[in-house]
Tab-separated table of C-alpha atoms and ligand atoms in Angstrom:
chain	number	residue	atom	x	y	z
A	1077	MET	CA	-50.794	-153.742	104.675
A	1078	SER	CA	-52.335	-151.099	102.328
A	1079	PHE	CA	-50.603	-148.230	100.737
A	1080	PHE	CA	-52.816	-146.115	102.906
A	1081	THR	CA	-52.145	-147.555	106.334
A	1082	ARG	CA	-49.178	-147.097	108.821
A	1083	GLN	CA	-48.570	-149.369	111.756
A	1084	GLY	CA	-49.342	-147.479	114.931
A	1085	LYS	CA	-49.750	-144.097	113.286
A	1086	ALA	CA	-52.058	-142.227	111.052
A	1087	PHE	CA	-51.431	-142.062	107.307
A	1088	VAL	CA	-51.168	-138.245	106.948
A	1089	ILE	CA	-51.815	-136.120	103.729
A	1090	ALA	CA	-51.095	-132.505	103.839
A	1091	GLY	CA	-50.812	-129.647	101.397
A	1092	PRO	CA	-52.829	-126.735	100.095
A	1093	CYS	CA	-56.307	-126.797	98.880
A	1094	SER	CA	-55.154	-125.569	95.568
A	1095	ALA	CA	-51.746	-125.273	93.920
A	1096	GLU	CA	-51.420	-121.568	93.314
A	1097	SER	CA	-47.743	-121.131	92.171
A	1098	LEU	CA	-44.476	-123.060	92.054
A	1099	GLU	CA	-43.139	-120.998	94.994
A	1100	GLN	CA	-46.264	-121.692	97.022
A	1101	VAL	CA	-46.250	-125.437	96.649
A	1102	MET	CA	-42.457	-125.697	97.120
A	1103	GLY	CA	-42.742	-123.531	100.244
A	1104	ILE	CA	-45.439	-125.620	101.811
A	1105	ALA	CA	-43.645	-128.873	100.878
A	1106	ALA	CA	-40.344	-127.576	102.538
A	1107	ALA	CA	-42.310	-126.735	105.633
A	1108	VAL	CA	-44.191	-130.091	105.943
A	1109	LYS	CA	-41.369	-132.363	104.869
A	1110	PRO	CA	-39.907	-132.588	108.369
A	1111	LEU	CA	-43.299	-133.718	109.757
A	1112	GLU	CA	-42.867	-136.898	107.845
A	1113	ILE	CA	-46.170	-136.685	106.023
A	1114	ASP	CA	-47.054	-139.529	103.712
A	1115	LEU	CA	-48.544	-137.866	100.806
A	1116	PHE	CA	-48.595	-134.179	99.494
A	1117	ARG	CA	-51.888	-132.895	98.131
A	1118	ALA	CA	-52.813	-129.945	96.025
A	1119	GLY	CA	-55.926	-129.339	93.870
A	1120	VAL	CA	-54.942	-128.655	90.343
A	1121	TRP	CA	-58.575	-128.526	88.800
A	1122	LYS	CA	-60.918	-127.136	91.449
A	1123	PRO	CA	-64.499	-127.967	91.290
A	1124	ARG	CA	-66.242	-124.825	92.638
A	1125	THR	CA	-69.730	-124.754	93.620
A	1126	ARG	CA	-70.360	-121.414	92.059
A	1127	PRO	CA	-68.611	-120.071	88.924
A	1128	GLY	CA	-66.278	-117.109	89.378
A	1129	SER	CA	-64.075	-118.642	92.173
A	1130	PHE	CA	-60.613	-119.852	91.631
A	1131	GLU	CA	-60.788	-122.963	89.501
A	1132	GLY	CA	-57.141	-124.081	89.741
A	1133	VAL	CA	-54.374	-123.481	87.133
A	1134	GLY	CA	-54.677	-126.860	85.470
A	1135	GLU	CA	-51.819	-128.610	83.703
A	1136	PRO	CA	-48.995	-126.251	84.489
A	1137	ALA	CA	-49.495	-127.007	88.282
A	1138	LEU	CA	-48.785	-130.696	87.535
A	1139	LYS	CA	-45.306	-129.724	86.765
A	1140	TRP	CA	-44.990	-127.931	89.986
A	1141	LEU	CA	-46.024	-130.971	91.825
A	1142	GLN	CA	-43.407	-132.962	89.904
A	1143	GLU	CA	-40.876	-130.604	91.220
A	1144	VAL	CA	-42.197	-131.060	94.851
A	1145	LYS	CA	-41.788	-134.744	94.376
A	1146	ASN	CA	-38.346	-134.527	93.013
A	1147	ALA	CA	-37.004	-131.849	95.504
A	1148	TYR	CA	-38.551	-133.352	98.671
A	1149	ASN	CA	-39.141	-137.031	97.740
A	1150	ILE	CA	-42.766	-136.927	98.798
A	1151	PRO	CA	-45.469	-138.787	96.789
A	1152	VAL	CA	-48.128	-136.333	95.343
A	1153	THR	CA	-51.841	-136.496	94.805
A	1154	VAL	CA	-54.303	-134.359	92.884
A	1155	GLU	CA	-58.043	-134.521	92.329
A	1156	VAL	CA	-59.335	-135.868	88.983
A	1157	ALA	CA	-62.847	-135.246	87.675
A	1158	THR	CA	-62.517	-136.326	84.038
A	1159	PRO	CA	-60.781	-138.920	82.068
A	1160	THR	CA	-58.535	-136.175	80.595
A	1161	HIS	CA	-57.434	-135.169	84.162
A	1162	VAL	CA	-56.516	-138.861	84.719
A	1163	GLU	CA	-54.539	-138.885	81.416
A	1164	GLU	CA	-52.685	-135.593	82.389
A	1165	ALA	CA	-52.088	-136.675	85.881
A	1166	LEU	CA	-50.636	-140.019	84.870
A	1167	LYS	CA	-48.462	-138.403	82.200
A	1168	HIS	CA	-46.937	-136.196	84.901
A	1169	GLY	CA	-46.072	-138.922	87.236
A	1170	ILE	CA	-48.669	-138.132	89.899
A	1171	ASP	CA	-48.454	-140.880	92.475
A	1172	VAL	CA	-52.101	-141.004	93.773
A	1173	LEU	CA	-55.378	-139.683	92.478
A	1174	TRP	CA	-58.476	-138.661	94.327
A	1175	ILE	CA	-62.014	-138.398	93.222
A	1176	GLY	CA	-63.880	-135.378	94.821
A	1177	ALA	CA	-67.125	-135.163	96.570
A	1178	ARG	CA	-68.945	-133.444	93.660
A	1179	THR	CA	-67.740	-136.189	91.351
A	1180	THR	CA	-68.711	-139.199	93.492
A	1181	VAL	CA	-72.334	-138.164	93.369
A	1182	ASN	CA	-72.411	-138.911	89.619
A	1183	PRO	CA	-72.048	-142.628	88.723
A	1184	PHE	CA	-71.672	-141.820	85.086
A	1185	GLN	CA	-68.777	-139.606	85.785
A	1186	VAL	CA	-67.025	-142.078	88.230
A	1187	GLN	CA	-67.460	-144.797	85.690
A	1188	ARG	CA	-65.665	-142.584	82.930
A	1189	ILE	CA	-62.867	-142.100	85.400
A	1190	ALA	CA	-62.734	-145.763	86.209
A	1191	ASP	CA	-62.646	-146.652	82.482
A	1192	ALA	CA	-59.802	-144.244	82.085
A	1193	LEU	CA	-57.958	-146.138	84.929
A	1194	LYS	CA	-58.306	-149.526	83.320
A	1195	GLY	CA	-54.920	-151.236	82.971
A	1196	VAL	CA	-53.224	-148.726	85.214
A	1197	GLN	CA	-51.924	-149.333	88.811
A	1198	ILE	CA	-52.102	-146.174	90.899
A	1199	PRO	CA	-53.654	-145.722	94.414
A	1200	VAL	CA	-57.071	-143.957	94.263
A	1201	MET	CA	-58.926	-142.314	97.154
A	1202	VAL	CA	-62.720	-141.703	96.827
A	1203	LYS	CA	-64.318	-138.883	98.702
A	1204	ASN	CA	-67.765	-139.388	100.116
A	1205	PRO	CA	-70.530	-137.839	97.947
A	1206	VAL	CA	-71.731	-134.480	99.066
A	1207	ASN	CA	-75.138	-136.041	100.045
A	1208	PRO	CA	-75.316	-138.561	102.845
A	1209	ASP	CA	-75.622	-141.629	100.770
A	1210	VAL	CA	-73.500	-144.560	101.772
A	1211	ASP	CA	-74.668	-146.634	98.689
A	1212	LEU	CA	-73.362	-143.947	96.412
A	1213	TRP	CA	-70.002	-143.854	98.124
A	1214	GLN	CA	-69.673	-147.647	98.188
A	1215	GLY	CA	-70.662	-147.672	94.490
A	1216	GLY	CA	-67.895	-145.177	93.584
A	1217	ILE	CA	-65.332	-147.346	95.329
A	1218	GLU	CA	-66.632	-150.476	93.571
A	1219	ARG	CA	-66.474	-148.847	90.129
A	1220	VAL	CA	-62.821	-147.987	90.734
A	1221	ALA	CA	-62.185	-151.425	92.088
A	1222	HIS	CA	-63.772	-153.178	89.120
A	1223	ALA	CA	-61.542	-151.150	86.872
A	1224	GLY	CA	-58.612	-153.157	88.380
A	1225	ILE	CA	-57.322	-150.661	90.947
A	1226	THR	CA	-56.280	-152.441	94.110
A	1227	GLU	CA	-55.111	-149.708	96.359
A	1228	ILE	CA	-58.216	-147.744	97.231
A	1229	ALA	CA	-58.997	-145.594	100.236
A	1230	ALA	CA	-62.214	-143.741	101.202
A	1231	ILE	CA	-62.047	-140.081	102.305
A	1232	HIS	CA	-64.750	-138.749	104.802
A	1233	ARG	CA	-65.213	-135.078	104.193
A	1234	GLY	CA	-68.655	-134.588	105.563
A	1235	PHE	CA	-72.045	-133.976	104.027
A	1236	SER	CA	-73.972	-130.901	102.787
A	1237	SER	CA	-77.211	-130.079	104.509
A	1238	TYR	CA	-79.785	-127.537	103.452
A	1239	ASN	CA	-80.327	-124.483	105.717
A	1240	ALA	CA	-79.117	-126.166	108.942
A	1241	PRO	CA	-76.978	-123.736	110.828
A	1242	SER	CA	-74.193	-125.697	112.256
A	1243	VAL	CA	-70.629	-125.060	113.502
A	1244	TYR	CA	-69.535	-127.266	110.643
A	1245	ARG	CA	-69.257	-126.522	106.853
A	1246	ASN	CA	-70.233	-130.099	106.150
A	1247	GLN	CA	-71.990	-132.428	108.694
A	1248	PRO	CA	-69.693	-135.231	109.874
A	1249	ASN	CA	-72.619	-137.782	110.163
A	1250	TRP	CA	-70.145	-140.254	111.580
A	1251	ALA	CA	-72.628	-143.120	111.181
A	1252	ILE	CA	-72.007	-143.006	107.433
A	1253	PRO	CA	-68.175	-143.737	107.365
A	1254	ILE	CA	-68.760	-146.257	110.142
A	1255	GLU	CA	-71.348	-148.010	108.028
A	1256	LEU	CA	-69.003	-147.907	104.962
A	1257	LYS	CA	-66.323	-149.475	107.199
A	1258	ARG	CA	-68.829	-152.214	108.262
A	1259	ARG	CA	-69.597	-153.056	104.535
A	1260	MET	CA	-65.994	-152.695	103.242
A	1261	PRO	CA	-63.680	-153.557	106.130
A	1262	ASP	CA	-60.728	-153.723	103.874
A	1263	ILE	CA	-60.876	-150.057	102.623
A	1264	PRO	CA	-58.980	-147.780	104.781
A	1265	ILE	CA	-60.815	-144.487	105.698
A	1266	ILE	CA	-59.162	-141.086	105.795
A	1267	CYS	CA	-60.770	-138.277	107.504
A	1268	ASP	CA	-60.646	-134.752	105.971
A	1269	PRO	CA	-61.346	-132.476	108.955
A	1270	SER	CA	-60.565	-129.445	106.887
A	1271	HIS	CA	-63.614	-129.849	104.676
A	1272	ILE	CA	-65.773	-130.977	107.474
A	1273	THR	CA	-65.142	-128.053	109.797
A	1274	GLY	CA	-64.462	-125.294	107.224
A	1275	ASN	CA	-62.619	-123.698	110.145
A	1276	SER	CA	-58.996	-124.294	110.946
A	1277	GLU	CA	-59.536	-123.993	114.660
A	1278	LEU	CA	-61.883	-126.888	114.783
A	1279	VAL	CA	-59.653	-129.086	112.672
A	1280	PRO	CA	-57.562	-130.729	115.687
A	1281	ASP	CA	-60.901	-131.855	117.429
A	1282	ILE	CA	-62.317	-133.540	114.404
A	1283	ALA	CA	-58.884	-135.119	113.608
A	1284	GLN	CA	-58.729	-136.665	117.018
A	1285	LYS	CA	-62.394	-137.939	116.876
A	1286	ALA	CA	-61.736	-139.691	113.495
A	1287	ILE	CA	-58.669	-141.415	115.081
A	1288	ASN	CA	-60.686	-142.371	118.138
A	1289	ILE	CA	-63.241	-144.123	115.975
A	1290	GLY	CA	-60.673	-145.973	114.246
A	1291	PHE	CA	-59.896	-144.112	110.994
A	1292	ASP	CA	-56.645	-144.990	109.287
A	1293	GLY	CA	-55.612	-141.439	108.256
A	1294	LEU	CA	-55.987	-137.747	107.930
A	1295	MET	CA	-56.033	-135.301	104.924
A	1296	ILE	CA	-55.363	-131.821	106.369
A	1297	GLU	CA	-55.323	-128.692	104.070
A	1298	THR	CA	-52.055	-126.848	104.884
A	1299	HIS	CA	-50.896	-123.503	103.681
A	1300	THR	CA	-48.041	-121.264	104.642
A	1301	ASN	CA	-50.318	-118.242	104.433
A	1302	PRO	CA	-53.902	-119.465	104.839
A	1303	THR	CA	-55.635	-116.020	104.979
A	1304	GLN	CA	-54.234	-115.216	101.406
A	1305	ALA	CA	-55.136	-118.693	100.052
A	1306	LEU	CA	-57.107	-118.585	96.669
A	1307	SER	CA	-59.548	-121.163	97.946
A	1308	ASP	CA	-60.783	-122.482	101.313
A	1309	ALA	CA	-58.863	-119.795	103.270
A	1310	ALA	CA	-60.683	-120.185	106.531
A	1311	GLN	CA	-59.997	-123.945	106.938
A	1312	GLN	CA	-56.299	-124.282	106.075
A	1313	VAL	CA	-53.756	-124.717	108.862
A	1314	THR	CA	-50.256	-123.587	108.872
A	1315	PRO	CA	-47.364	-126.040	108.856
A	1316	ASP	CA	-46.732	-125.087	112.528
A	1317	GLU	CA	-50.224	-125.838	113.403
A	1318	LEU	CA	-50.132	-129.126	111.437
A	1319	ARG	CA	-47.008	-130.015	113.589
A	1320	ASP	CA	-48.879	-129.295	116.683
A	1321	ILE	CA	-51.892	-131.449	115.529
A	1322	LEU	CA	-49.708	-134.370	114.728
A	1323	GLU	CA	-47.694	-134.087	117.914
A	1324	LYS	CA	-50.763	-134.041	120.095
A	1325	ILE	CA	-52.764	-136.631	118.244
A	1326	VAL	CA	-53.306	-139.768	120.353
A	1327	VAL	CA	-53.149	-142.865	118.193
A	1328	ARG	CA	-55.173	-145.674	119.599
A	1329	ASP	CA	-53.408	-148.961	120.550
A	1330	ASN	CA	-55.755	-150.989	118.392
A	1331	ALA	CA	-54.475	-150.062	114.964
A	1332	GLU	CA	-57.023	-152.318	113.353
A	1333	PRO	CA	-60.427	-150.671	113.758
A	1334	ASN	CA	-62.740	-153.316	114.853
A	1335	THR	CA	-66.393	-152.378	114.358
A	1336	GLU	CA	-67.443	-155.655	115.990
A	1337	SER	CA	-66.105	-154.819	119.381
A	1338	ILE	CA	-67.968	-151.529	119.768
A	1339	GLY	CA	-66.413	-149.605	122.690
A	1340	LEU	CA	-67.830	-146.739	124.772
A	1341	GLU	CA	-65.928	-144.157	122.826
A	1342	TYR	CA	-67.406	-145.412	119.682
A	1343	LEU	CA	-70.911	-145.336	120.902
A	1344	ARG	CA	-70.416	-141.793	122.274
A	1345	GLN	CA	-69.130	-140.583	119.001
A	1346	LEU	CA	-72.290	-141.932	117.274
A	1347	MET	CA	-74.312	-140.234	119.948
A	1348	ASP	CA	-72.545	-136.957	119.666
A	1349	GLY	CA	-73.273	-137.008	115.876
A	1350	ILE	CA	-77.016	-137.848	116.436
A	1351	ASP	CA	-77.298	-135.018	119.189
A	1352	ALA	CA	-75.774	-132.501	116.780
A	1353	GLU	CA	-78.479	-133.473	114.218
A	1354	ILE	CA	-81.145	-133.222	116.803
A	1355	ILE	CA	-80.179	-129.661	117.650
A	1356	ASP	CA	-79.802	-128.674	113.915
A	1357	LEU	CA	-83.392	-129.930	113.381
A	1358	LEU	CA	-84.668	-128.050	116.399
A	1359	VAL	CA	-83.129	-124.848	115.060
A	1360	ARG	CA	-84.834	-125.394	111.658
A	1361	ARG	CA	-88.207	-126.093	113.411
A	1362	MET	CA	-87.731	-122.896	115.372
A	1363	GLU	CA	-87.273	-120.961	112.030
A	1364	LEU	CA	-90.705	-122.286	110.866
A	1365	THR	CA	-92.247	-121.379	114.142
A	1366	GLU	CA	-91.078	-117.825	113.595
A	1367	LYS	CA	-92.505	-117.725	110.105
A	1368	ILE	CA	-95.792	-119.052	111.339
A	1369	GLY	CA	-95.694	-116.438	114.117
A	1370	LEU	CA	-95.489	-113.548	111.618
A	1371	ILE	CA	-98.584	-115.065	109.717
A	1372	LYS	CA	-100.428	-115.297	113.000
A	1373	LYS	CA	-99.661	-111.698	113.619
A	1374	ASP	CA	-100.855	-110.693	110.201
A	1375	GLU	CA	-104.010	-112.625	110.519
A	1376	ASN	CA	-104.591	-111.505	114.011
A	1377	MET	CA	-104.665	-115.073	115.407
A	1378	THR	CA	-103.667	-116.270	118.948
A	1379	ALA	CA	-100.336	-117.891	119.459
A	1380	TYR	CA	-101.715	-120.862	121.073
A	1381	GLN	CA	-104.173	-122.845	118.915
A	1382	PRO	CA	-105.567	-125.703	121.048
A	1383	GLU	CA	-106.639	-127.832	118.058
A	1384	ARG	CA	-103.201	-127.699	116.503
A	1385	TRP	CA	-101.626	-128.718	119.885
A	1386	ARG	CA	-104.019	-131.526	120.220
A	1387	ASP	CA	-103.129	-132.720	116.744
A	1388	ILE	CA	-99.407	-132.579	117.651
A	1389	VAL	CA	-99.883	-134.637	120.688
A	1390	ASP	CA	-101.997	-137.235	118.802
A	1391	THR	CA	-99.816	-137.635	115.674
A	1392	ARG	CA	-96.289	-137.389	117.431
A	1393	GLY	CA	-97.570	-139.768	120.261
A	1394	ALA	CA	-98.834	-142.296	117.732
A	1395	ARG	CA	-95.716	-142.169	115.748
A	1396	ALA	CA	-93.484	-142.588	118.738
A	1397	GLU	CA	-95.459	-145.566	119.879
A	1398	GLN	CA	-95.197	-147.078	116.526
A	1399	ALA	CA	-91.479	-146.621	116.571
A	1400	GLY	CA	-91.241	-148.266	120.013
A	1401	LEU	CA	-90.826	-145.190	122.149
A	1402	SER	CA	-93.052	-144.241	125.104
A	1403	LYS	CA	-95.891	-141.820	124.167
A	1404	GLU	CA	-95.507	-140.248	127.473
A	1405	PHE	CA	-91.894	-139.397	126.858
A	1406	ILE	CA	-92.552	-137.948	123.432
A	1407	VAL	CA	-95.589	-135.835	124.630
A	1408	ALA	CA	-93.450	-134.458	127.512
A	1409	LEU	CA	-90.774	-133.604	125.096
A	1410	TYR	CA	-93.223	-131.822	122.766
A	1411	GLU	CA	-94.667	-129.936	125.585
A	1412	LYS	CA	-91.239	-128.363	126.195
A	1413	ILE	CA	-90.791	-127.825	122.437
A	1414	HIS	CA	-94.199	-126.512	121.753
A	1415	GLY	CA	-94.116	-124.214	124.951
A	1416	TYR	CA	-90.767	-122.768	123.685
A	1417	SER	CA	-92.262	-122.149	120.237
A	1418	ILE	CA	-95.345	-120.488	121.699
A	1419	ASN	CA	-93.034	-118.134	123.704
A	1420	ARG	CA	-91.237	-117.229	120.582
A	1421	GLN	CA	-94.535	-116.494	118.770
A	1422	LEU	CA	-95.766	-114.351	121.725
A	1423	GLU	CA	-92.582	-112.302	121.318
A	1424	ILE	CA	-93.400	-111.830	117.696
A	1425	LEU	CA	-97.102	-110.874	118.331
A	1426	GLN	CA	-95.934	-108.514	121.021
A	1427	GLY	CA	-93.569	-106.835	118.666
A	1428	VAL	CA	-90.474	-107.889	120.606
A	1429	ILE	CA	-89.204	-109.748	117.482
A	1430	LYS	CA	-89.941	-107.698	114.349
A	1431	GLU	CA	-87.743	-109.271	111.669
A	1432	LEU	CA	-86.519	-112.684	111.108
A	1433	LYS	CA	-83.158	-113.810	110.157
A	1434	SER	CA	-83.204	-114.632	106.402
B	1283	PEP	C1	-60.598	-130.513	98.162
B	1283	PEP	O1	-60.175	-131.496	98.709
B	1283	PEP	O2	-60.046	-129.486	97.986
B	1283	PEP	C2	-62.045	-130.518	97.744
B	1283	PEP	C3	-62.480	-129.905	96.511
B	1283	PEP	O3	-62.796	-131.348	98.350
B	1283	PEP	P1	-64.189	-131.979	98.292
B	1283	PEP	O4	-64.299	-132.776	97.024
B	1283	PEP	O5	-64.277	-132.742	99.538
B	1283	PEP	O6	-65.249	-130.752	98.315
B	1284	MN	MN1	-60.361	-127.361	99.662
């Protein structure tokens, strides 16, 4: 049994996105202690996408986490992104380390962290890289394993996508953690529904989905006053909400996820992910349609261009056939898509739509 698995229940990590003050971490720890969580998280060094946001308080916060650990007897975990972070965290008795999504993308940096871990025994969690690359994720885990670390878990926190309007902050792309599990069946996978959804209301649904697929645990950002949080305010749940999530979660009987015996639920999860991607792609296609519509308007062109349509039918039909799909099916689908696009462009030509969303 791994450090990161529990018989018949999920391994639960809770705590704030960032450690903000001693009172804040102690208050949250007091509130989540009765929920019997397995690990308390708090970011001490925060890798922010843009400068100017809260970047964490650094070393002093490690002392606050030591106090949490001593007062409530809960193991604590922080994100490390440099060898110095590793050294500081170890010096302060941090129990578990995690490598963040913006670090996993960089093999040089992961290797530097792995080198700093040589000769140390501490459980380490490796978040997926921000880009949907299962090799990079696997590579990060291997680098940590080659350093001699034996207790390793993967954290699925979703993947960035460019300009794809979606309900989620990061796309779940469930097929990627499932593929990682196929390749590395002994590595427990923990889902981080907070960073996937970016929205506390959607956290319970993604948490249950992950458990249904066969994930081993959940990392849920928890704050006693989420709206006032210095980072990730929209996605943190309150301790009461966390209790509700953990009470309602249905743990599957088969504690050992078995990707060989693929069940109906598993296939549907995969399909849900693919459908979400199809819709996101259609939204992006429609944005291009609108831009083209504006050019047609400026150039005094007609919305329907028969040659272009013939070209779409030929190229998409041929591609579909090559990929083993029926040409008739794809042409029928494109008749719908193209028809919808032409209608949108007509609205632009007729001045119904004047400005596009940026
Ligand atoms: C975090 O867990 O607060 C965090 C920064 O996550 P990620 O690396 O997944 O963006
Ligand atoms: Mn966060």
